[in-house]
Tab-separated table of C-alpha atoms and ligand atoms in Angstrom:
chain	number	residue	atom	x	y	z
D	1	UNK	CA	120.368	90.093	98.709
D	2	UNK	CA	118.749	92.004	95.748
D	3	UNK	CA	119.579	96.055	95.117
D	4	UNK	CA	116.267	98.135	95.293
D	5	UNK	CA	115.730	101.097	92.709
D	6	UNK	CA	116.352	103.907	94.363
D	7	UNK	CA	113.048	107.120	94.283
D	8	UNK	CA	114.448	109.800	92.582
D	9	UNK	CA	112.751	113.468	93.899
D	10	UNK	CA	110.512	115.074	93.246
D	11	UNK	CA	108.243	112.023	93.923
D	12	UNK	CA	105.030	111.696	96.398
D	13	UNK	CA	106.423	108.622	97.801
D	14	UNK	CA	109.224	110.801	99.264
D	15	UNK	CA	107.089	113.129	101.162
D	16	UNK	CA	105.251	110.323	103.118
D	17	UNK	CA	105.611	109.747	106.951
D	18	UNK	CA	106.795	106.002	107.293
D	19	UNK	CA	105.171	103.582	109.829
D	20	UNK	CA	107.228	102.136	112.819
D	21	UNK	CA	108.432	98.595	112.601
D	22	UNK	CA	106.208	96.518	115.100
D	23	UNK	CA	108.855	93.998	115.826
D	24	UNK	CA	112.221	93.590	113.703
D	25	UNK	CA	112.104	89.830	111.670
D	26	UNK	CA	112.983	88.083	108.868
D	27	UNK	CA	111.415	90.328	106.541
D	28	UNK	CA	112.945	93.724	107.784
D	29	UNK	CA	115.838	92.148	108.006
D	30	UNK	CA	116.061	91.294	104.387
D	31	UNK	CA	115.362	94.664	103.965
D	32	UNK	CA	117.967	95.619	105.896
D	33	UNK	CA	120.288	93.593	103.810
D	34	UNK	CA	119.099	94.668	100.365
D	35	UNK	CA	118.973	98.203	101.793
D	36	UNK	CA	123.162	98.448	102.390
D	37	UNK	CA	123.786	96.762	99.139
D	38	UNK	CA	121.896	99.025	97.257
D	39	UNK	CA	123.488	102.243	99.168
D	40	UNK	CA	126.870	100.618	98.833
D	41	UNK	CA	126.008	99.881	95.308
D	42	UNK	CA	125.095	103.738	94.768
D	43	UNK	CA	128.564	104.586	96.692
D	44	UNK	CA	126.164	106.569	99.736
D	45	UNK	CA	127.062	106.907	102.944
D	46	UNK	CA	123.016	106.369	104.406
D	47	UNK	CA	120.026	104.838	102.709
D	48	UNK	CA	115.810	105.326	104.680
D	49	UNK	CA	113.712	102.922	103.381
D	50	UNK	CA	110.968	105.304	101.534
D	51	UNK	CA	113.869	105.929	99.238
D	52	UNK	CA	113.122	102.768	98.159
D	53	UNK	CA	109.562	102.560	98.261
D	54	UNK	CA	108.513	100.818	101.496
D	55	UNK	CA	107.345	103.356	104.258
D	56	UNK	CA	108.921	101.483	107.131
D	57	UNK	CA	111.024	103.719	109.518
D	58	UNK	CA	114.169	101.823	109.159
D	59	UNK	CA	117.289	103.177	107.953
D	60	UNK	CA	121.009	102.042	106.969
D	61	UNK	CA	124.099	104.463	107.637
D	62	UNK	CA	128.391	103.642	106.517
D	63	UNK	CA	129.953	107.193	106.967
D	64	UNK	CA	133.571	105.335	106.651
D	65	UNK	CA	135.404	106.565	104.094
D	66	UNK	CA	136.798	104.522	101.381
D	67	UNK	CA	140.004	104.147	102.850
D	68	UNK	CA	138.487	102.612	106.080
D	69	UNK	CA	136.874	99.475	107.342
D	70	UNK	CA	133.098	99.564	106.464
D	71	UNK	CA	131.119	99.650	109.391
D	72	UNK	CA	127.362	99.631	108.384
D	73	UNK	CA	124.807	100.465	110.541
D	74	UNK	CA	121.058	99.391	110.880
D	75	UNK	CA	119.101	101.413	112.621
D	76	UNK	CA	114.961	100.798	112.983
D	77	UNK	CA	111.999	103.197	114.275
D	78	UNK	CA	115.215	105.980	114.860
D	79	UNK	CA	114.779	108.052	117.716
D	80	UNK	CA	116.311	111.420	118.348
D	81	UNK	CA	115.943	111.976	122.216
D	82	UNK	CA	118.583	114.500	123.250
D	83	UNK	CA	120.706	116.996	120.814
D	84	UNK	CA	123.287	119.879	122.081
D	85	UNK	CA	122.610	123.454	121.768
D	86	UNK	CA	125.800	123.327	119.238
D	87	UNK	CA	124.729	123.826	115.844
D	88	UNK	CA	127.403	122.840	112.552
D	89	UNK	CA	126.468	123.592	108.770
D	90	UNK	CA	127.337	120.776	106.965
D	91	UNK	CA	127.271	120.241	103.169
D	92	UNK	CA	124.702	116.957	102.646
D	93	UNK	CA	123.794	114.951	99.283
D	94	UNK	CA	121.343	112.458	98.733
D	95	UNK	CA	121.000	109.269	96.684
D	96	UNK	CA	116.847	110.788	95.978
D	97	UNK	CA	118.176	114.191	94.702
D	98	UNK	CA	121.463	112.965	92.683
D	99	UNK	CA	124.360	115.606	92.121
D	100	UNK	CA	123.203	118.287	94.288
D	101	UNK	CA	124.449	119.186	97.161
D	102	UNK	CA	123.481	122.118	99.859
D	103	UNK	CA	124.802	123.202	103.211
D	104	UNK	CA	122.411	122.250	106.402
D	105	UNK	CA	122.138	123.522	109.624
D	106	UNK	CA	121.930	120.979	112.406
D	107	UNK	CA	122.379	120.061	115.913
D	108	UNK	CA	126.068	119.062	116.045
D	109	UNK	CA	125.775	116.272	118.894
D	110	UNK	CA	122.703	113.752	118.774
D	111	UNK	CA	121.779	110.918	121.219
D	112	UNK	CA	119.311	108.514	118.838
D	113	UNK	CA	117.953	104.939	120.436
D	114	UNK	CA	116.449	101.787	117.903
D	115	UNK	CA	115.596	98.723	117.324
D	116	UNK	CA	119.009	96.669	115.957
D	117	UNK	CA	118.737	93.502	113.554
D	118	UNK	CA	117.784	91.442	116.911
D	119	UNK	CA	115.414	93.570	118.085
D	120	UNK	CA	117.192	94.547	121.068
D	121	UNK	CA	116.514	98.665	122.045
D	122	UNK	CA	120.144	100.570	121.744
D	123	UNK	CA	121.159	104.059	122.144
D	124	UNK	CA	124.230	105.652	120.753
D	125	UNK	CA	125.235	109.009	121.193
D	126	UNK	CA	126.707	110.351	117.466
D	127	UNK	CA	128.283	113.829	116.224
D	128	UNK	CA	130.169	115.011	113.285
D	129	UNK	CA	129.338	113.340	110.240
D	130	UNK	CA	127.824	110.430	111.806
D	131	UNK	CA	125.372	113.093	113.248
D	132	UNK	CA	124.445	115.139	110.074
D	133	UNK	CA	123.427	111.541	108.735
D	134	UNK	CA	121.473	109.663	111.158
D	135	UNK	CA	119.241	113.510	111.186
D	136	UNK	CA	119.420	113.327	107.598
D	137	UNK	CA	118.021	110.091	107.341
D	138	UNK	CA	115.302	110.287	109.930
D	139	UNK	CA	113.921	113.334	108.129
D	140	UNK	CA	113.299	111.096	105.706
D	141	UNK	CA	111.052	109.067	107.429
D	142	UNK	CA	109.159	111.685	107.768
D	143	UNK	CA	108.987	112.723	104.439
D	144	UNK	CA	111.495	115.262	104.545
D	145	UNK	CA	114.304	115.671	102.445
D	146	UNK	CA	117.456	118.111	102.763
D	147	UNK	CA	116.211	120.409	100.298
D	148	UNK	CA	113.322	121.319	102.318
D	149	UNK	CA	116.343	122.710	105.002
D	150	UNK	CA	117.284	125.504	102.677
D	151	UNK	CA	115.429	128.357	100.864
D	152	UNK	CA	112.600	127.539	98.349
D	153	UNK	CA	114.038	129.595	95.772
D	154	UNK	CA	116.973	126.837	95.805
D	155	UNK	CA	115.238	123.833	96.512
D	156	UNK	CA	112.513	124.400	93.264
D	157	UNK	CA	115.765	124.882	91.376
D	158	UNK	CA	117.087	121.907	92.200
D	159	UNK	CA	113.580	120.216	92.241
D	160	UNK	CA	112.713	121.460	88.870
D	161	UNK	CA	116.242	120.587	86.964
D	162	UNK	CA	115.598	116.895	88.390
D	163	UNK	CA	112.436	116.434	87.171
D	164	UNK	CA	113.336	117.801	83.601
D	165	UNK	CA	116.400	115.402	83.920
D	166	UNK	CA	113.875	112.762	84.510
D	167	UNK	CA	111.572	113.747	81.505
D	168	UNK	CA	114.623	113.392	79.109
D	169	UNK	CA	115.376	109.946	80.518
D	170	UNK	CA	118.869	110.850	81.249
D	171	UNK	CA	118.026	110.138	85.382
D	172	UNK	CA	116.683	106.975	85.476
D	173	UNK	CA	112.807	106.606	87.460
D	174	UNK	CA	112.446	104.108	89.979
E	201	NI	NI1	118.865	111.278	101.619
């Protein structure tokens, strides 16, 4: 297993839509694998893979807490094909956009299906935390990110103070 740099925003590689896996093997899932030690590594609760440079829609989730058993999840072309009329407004971060944080509006119940590290279809039905992530993720498969949930006059805020953070080296570029 190897840890991947992680894409710090504002980046173009972050606003790509990622391809569907054709058929999960040994190469996504070595990506699986390097994908939940670097998000472990980063102490995050999901990692997409454009976050680390390959547009593949395949995605890595652990919303235990630190107290808990791990239990990571792998989750590949991500599918969101039911959500409740419920809407919660939770407060999300991201590994891309490091130290901020915003709340997000989203459906509070999800039913998602994927491809798992055997290729075998699943569906799982997810809310609370677990819920807010798995959306959070797939948005970034296609190339959005949780700033782009909130006003622009906070997400060029945030946007701007990262890149300056960049251009004085004290975030480091992937
Ligand atoms: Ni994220």
């Amino acid at each position: 297993m190897a840890r991947l740099p992680i894409i710090v925003a504002p980046d173009p590689r972050l606003k790509k839509a990622s391809a569907p896996v054709e058929a999960v093997d040994d190469e996504i899932c070595a990506l699986l694998d390097d994908m939940l030690e670097t998000m472990y590594d980063a102490n995050g609760v999901g990692l997409a893979a454009p976050q680390v440079g390959v547009l593949k829609r395949v995605v890595v989730i652990d919303v235990a807490r630190a107290d808990e058993t791990s239990t990571p999840m792998e989750l590949v072309n991500p599918e969101v094909v039911w959500v409740s009329d419920d809407i919660v407004v939770k407060e999300e971060g991201c590994l891309s956009l490091p130290e901020y944080y915003a709340e997000v509006e989203r459906p509070e119940t999800i039913r998602v299906t994927y491809l798992d590290r055997v290729n075998k279809k699943q569906e799982l039905e997810a809310d609370e935390m677990l819920a807010t992530c798995i959306q959070h993720e797939i948005d970034h498969l296609d190339g959005v990110l949780f700033v782009d949930h909130v006003s622009s006059l906070k997400r060029n805020m945030i946007l701007r103070k990262l890149n300056k953070a960049k251009r004085q080296g004290s975030i480091t570029v992937a």
